[in-house]
């Protein structure tokens, strides 16, 4: 793999080390990745990639938040989740070359760098740490899809919502979880209707398990919420 080293400042190319996929790479390789990738800024509401588009580049999200969705043949929108930078987006599509697995839309202004697919695959081949991380990511995706399929098939809406809130709150300070845009977006993520998710939120709020304010849910009683998540 041949990449050219640029004269960018350390503050710029070292920002790549905050991306988990690249965190273990030496400085020389980070500088090469920086030099070999193309910068791009996008306002909120812009589509970065559409489901099925050729995955010719790995998108390295440095700042901002991106949502991943897909639309079924009947027009139903499925929301797979949100990702906040720094992170690498849709690595699976870049690896198998079969096209992007979801449509990627910016929720906030974003700073992105695009690394050509052949250079990313070169990293996977050359760096054991990157290869190990990719394998962990693929395994994590498989497990998450199994959990989501089981939840969609067996759990009521309130249990799905409770489980999602607990998962998000565990990674955020103070148990405060921002809703993914609108209640419709949350409904798409959980695989239910907007009315259903609205009723589930209202029930959890009425029972004192959560506080809902200005698009943010604060988990007040995680132990009780975990019992709801069990269905």
Coordinates of C-alpha atoms in Angstrom, one line a residue:
X1 CA 0.0 0.0 0.0
X2 CA 1.5 3.3 -1.1
X3 CA 0.3 6.5 0.5
X4 CA 2.0 9.9 0.4
X5 CA 2.9 11.9 3.5
X6 CA 1.6 15.5 3.6
X7 CA 2.9 18.5 5.5
X8 CA -0.3 18.9 7.5
X9 CA 0.1 19.9 11.2
X10 CA 0.1 17.1 13.9
X11 CA -3.1 18.6 15.3
X12 CA -4.8 17.7 12.0
X13 CA -3.6 14.2 11.2
X14 CA -3.5 13.1 14.8
X15 CA -7.2 13.7 15.0
X16 CA -7.5 10.3 13.1
X17 CA -6.2 8.6 16.2
X18 CA -9.5 9.3 18.0
X19 CA -11.3 7.0 15.5
X20 CA -11.4 3.6 17.2
X21 CA -10.6 1.8 13.9
X22 CA -7.3 3.7 13.6
X23 CA -6.4 4.3 17.2
X24 CA -3.5 1.9 17.4
X25 CA -1.8 3.0 14.2
X26 CA 1.6 4.6 14.4
X27 CA 2.0 8.3 13.6
X28 CA 3.6 7.6 10.2
X29 CA 0.6 5.6 9.1
X30 CA -1.8 8.2 10.4
X31 CA -0.1 10.8 8.4
X32 CA -0.3 8.6 5.3
X33 CA -4.0 8.0 5.9
X34 CA -4.5 11.7 6.3
X35 CA -2.6 12.5 3.1
X36 CA -4.4 9.8 1.2
X37 CA -7.9 10.8 2.2
X38 CA -10.1 13.7 0.8
X39 CA -11.7 16.2 3.2
X40 CA -15.3 17.2 3.0
X41 CA -17.7 19.2 5.1
X42 CA -21.5 18.7 5.0
X43 CA -24.3 20.7 6.6
X44 CA -27.1 19.1 8.6
X45 CA -29.6 17.3 6.4
X46 CA -27.2 16.2 3.6
X47 CA -27.1 12.6 2.3
X48 CA -23.5 11.4 2.3
X49 CA -24.3 8.0 0.7
X50 CA -27.4 6.1 -0.4
X51 CA -28.1 2.5 0.3
X52 CA -26.8 0.4 -2.6
X53 CA -24.3 3.1 -3.8
X54 CA -20.9 1.6 -4.6
X55 CA -18.7 1.8 -1.5
X56 CA -15.6 3.2 -3.2
X57 CA -14.4 5.0 -0.1
X58 CA -14.3 4.6 3.7
X59 CA -16.0 7.6 5.3
X60 CA -14.0 8.8 8.4
X61 CA -16.4 11.0 10.4
X62 CA -14.3 13.4 12.4
X63 CA -17.1 15.6 13.8
X64 CA -20.9 15.5 13.8
X65 CA -23.7 13.0 13.9
X66 CA -24.9 10.7 11.1
X67 CA -28.1 8.6 10.9
X68 CA -28.3 5.3 9.0
X69 CA -31.6 4.3 7.4
X70 CA -33.1 2.1 4.7
X71 CA -36.4 2.2 2.9
X72 CA -38.4 -1.0 2.2
X73 CA -40.2 -1.8 -1.0
X74 CA -43.4 -0.6 0.6
X75 CA -42.0 2.7 1.5
X76 CA -41.4 2.0 5.2
X77 CA -38.3 3.7 6.6
X78 CA -36.0 1.5 8.8
X79 CA -33.6 3.4 11.1
X80 CA -30.6 1.4 12.0
X81 CA -29.1 4.0 14.4
X82 CA -26.9 7.1 14.8
X83 CA -23.2 7.5 14.9
X84 CA -21.2 10.4 16.3
X85 CA -17.7 11.3 15.2
X86 CA -15.0 10.4 15.5
X87 CA -15.7 7.0 13.9
X88 CA -15.6 5.1 10.6
X89 CA -18.9 4.6 8.8
X90 CA -20.2 1.5 7.1
X91 CA -17.0 -0.5 7.2
X92 CA -18.8 -3.7 6.1
X93 CA -19.8 -2.2 2.8
X94 CA -16.3 -1.1 2.0
X95 CA -15.0 -4.6 2.9
X96 CA -17.4 -6.7 0.8
X97 CA -17.8 -4.2 -2.0
X98 CA -21.5 -5.0 -2.4
X99 CA -22.7 -1.4 -2.0
X100 CA -23.6 0.7 1.1
X101 CA -25.8 -1.1 3.6
X102 CA -27.8 2.0 4.5
X103 CA -28.4 5.6 3.5
X104 CA -26.2 7.9 5.6
X105 CA -27.7 11.4 6.4
X106 CA -26.1 14.1 8.5
X107 CA -28.0 15.2 11.6
X108 CA -25.6 18.0 12.4
X109 CA -22.8 19.7 10.4
X110 CA -20.1 17.1 9.8
X111 CA -16.4 17.0 8.9
X112 CA -15.6 13.9 6.9
X113 CA -12.5 12.4 5.2
X114 CA -12.9 9.8 2.4
X115 CA -10.3 7.1 2.2
X116 CA -10.2 5.1 -1.0
X117 CA -11.3 1.5 -0.6
X118 CA -8.1 -0.1 -1.8
X119 CA -6.1 1.9 0.7
X120 CA -8.4 0.9 3.5
X121 CA -8.1 -2.8 2.5
X122 CA -4.4 -2.3 2.4
X123 CA -4.6 -1.2 6.1
X124 CA -6.6 -4.3 6.9
X125 CA -4.0 -6.5 5.2
X126 CA -1.0 -4.8 6.7
X127 CA -2.0 -3.8 10.3
X128 CA -3.0 -6.6 12.6
X129 CA -4.7 -4.2 15.0
X130 CA -7.0 -2.9 12.3
X131 CA -7.8 -6.4 11.1
X132 CA -8.7 -7.5 14.6
X133 CA -10.9 -4.4 15.1
X134 CA -12.7 -5.1 11.9
X135 CA -13.4 -8.7 13.0
X136 CA -14.7 -7.5 16.3
X137 CA -17.0 -5.0 14.5
X138 CA -18.4 -7.6 12.2
X139 CA -19.1 -9.9 15.1
X140 CA -20.7 -7.1 17.0
X141 CA -22.9 -6.3 14.0
X142 CA -24.0 -9.9 13.8
X143 CA -24.9 -10.0 17.5
X144 CA -26.8 -6.7 17.4
X145 CA -28.8 -7.8 14.4
X146 CA -29.8 -11.0 16.2
X147 CA -30.8 -9.0 19.2
X148 CA -32.8 -6.6 17.1
X149 CA -34.5 -9.3 15.2
X150 CA -35.5 -11.1 18.4
X151 CA -36.8 -7.9 20.0
X152 CA -38.8 -7.0 17.0
X153 CA -40.4 -10.4 16.8
X154 CA -41.1 -10.9 20.5
X155 CA -41.0 -7.8 22.6
X156 CA -43.7 -5.1 23.0
X157 CA -43.0 -1.5 22.1
X158 CA -42.4 -0.4 25.7
X159 CA -39.8 -3.1 26.2
X160 CA -38.0 -2.2 23.0
X161 CA -38.0 1.5 24.0
X162 CA -36.8 0.7 27.5
X163 CA -33.9 -1.4 26.3
X164 CA -32.9 1.3 23.8
X165 CA -32.9 4.0 26.5
X166 CA -30.8 1.9 28.9
X167 CA -28.3 1.1 26.1
X168 CA -27.9 4.8 25.2
X169 CA -27.9 6.0 28.8
X170 CA -25.1 3.7 29.7
X171 CA -22.8 5.5 27.3
X172 CA -23.9 9.1 28.2
X173 CA -23.3 11.2 31.3
X174 CA -26.1 11.7 33.7
X175 CA -28.4 9.2 32.0
X176 CA -29.6 11.9 29.5
X177 CA -30.4 10.5 26.1
X178 CA -31.1 12.7 23.1
X179 CA -33.9 11.5 20.9
X180 CA -32.8 10.8 17.4
X181 CA -34.4 13.8 15.7
X182 CA -38.1 13.3 16.0
X183 CA -40.4 10.7 17.6
X184 CA -41.0 9.4 14.0
X185 CA -37.2 8.8 13.8
X186 CA -37.3 6.9 17.1
X187 CA -40.3 4.9 15.9
X188 CA -38.4 3.9 12.7
X189 CA -35.4 2.8 14.8
X190 CA -37.6 0.6 17.0
X191 CA -39.7 -0.7 14.2
X192 CA -43.0 0.7 15.6
X193 CA -45.4 3.6 14.7
X194 CA -45.0 7.1 15.9
X195 CA -48.2 6.9 17.9
X196 CA -47.0 3.7 19.6
X197 CA -43.7 5.2 20.6
X198 CA -45.4 8.4 21.8
X199 CA -47.7 6.2 24.1
X200 CA -44.7 4.2 25.4
X201 CA -42.8 7.4 26.3
X202 CA -45.9 8.9 28.0
X203 CA -46.3 5.7 30.0
X204 CA -42.7 5.6 31.2
X205 CA -42.9 9.3 32.1
X206 CA -46.2 8.9 33.9
X207 CA -44.7 6.0 35.9
X208 CA -41.8 8.1 37.0
X209 CA -39.1 6.1 35.1
X210 CA -38.0 8.9 32.8
X211 CA -38.1 12.6 32.4
X212 CA -38.9 14.0 28.9
X213 CA -37.8 17.5 28.1
X214 CA -36.9 19.3 24.9
X215 CA -36.0 16.2 22.9
X216 CA -34.0 14.6 25.7
X217 CA -34.9 11.7 27.9
X218 CA -33.4 11.4 31.3
X219 CA -33.5 7.9 32.9
X220 CA -34.6 8.3 36.5
X221 CA -35.0 4.7 37.6
X222 CA -32.7 2.4 35.6
X223 CA -33.5 -0.7 37.7
X224 CA -37.2 -0.3 37.1
X225 CA -36.6 0.5 33.4
X226 CA -34.6 -2.7 33.1
X227 CA -37.6 -4.7 34.3
X228 CA -39.7 -3.0 31.6
X229 CA -37.0 -3.9 29.1
X230 CA -37.5 -7.6 29.9
X231 CA -41.0 -7.3 28.6

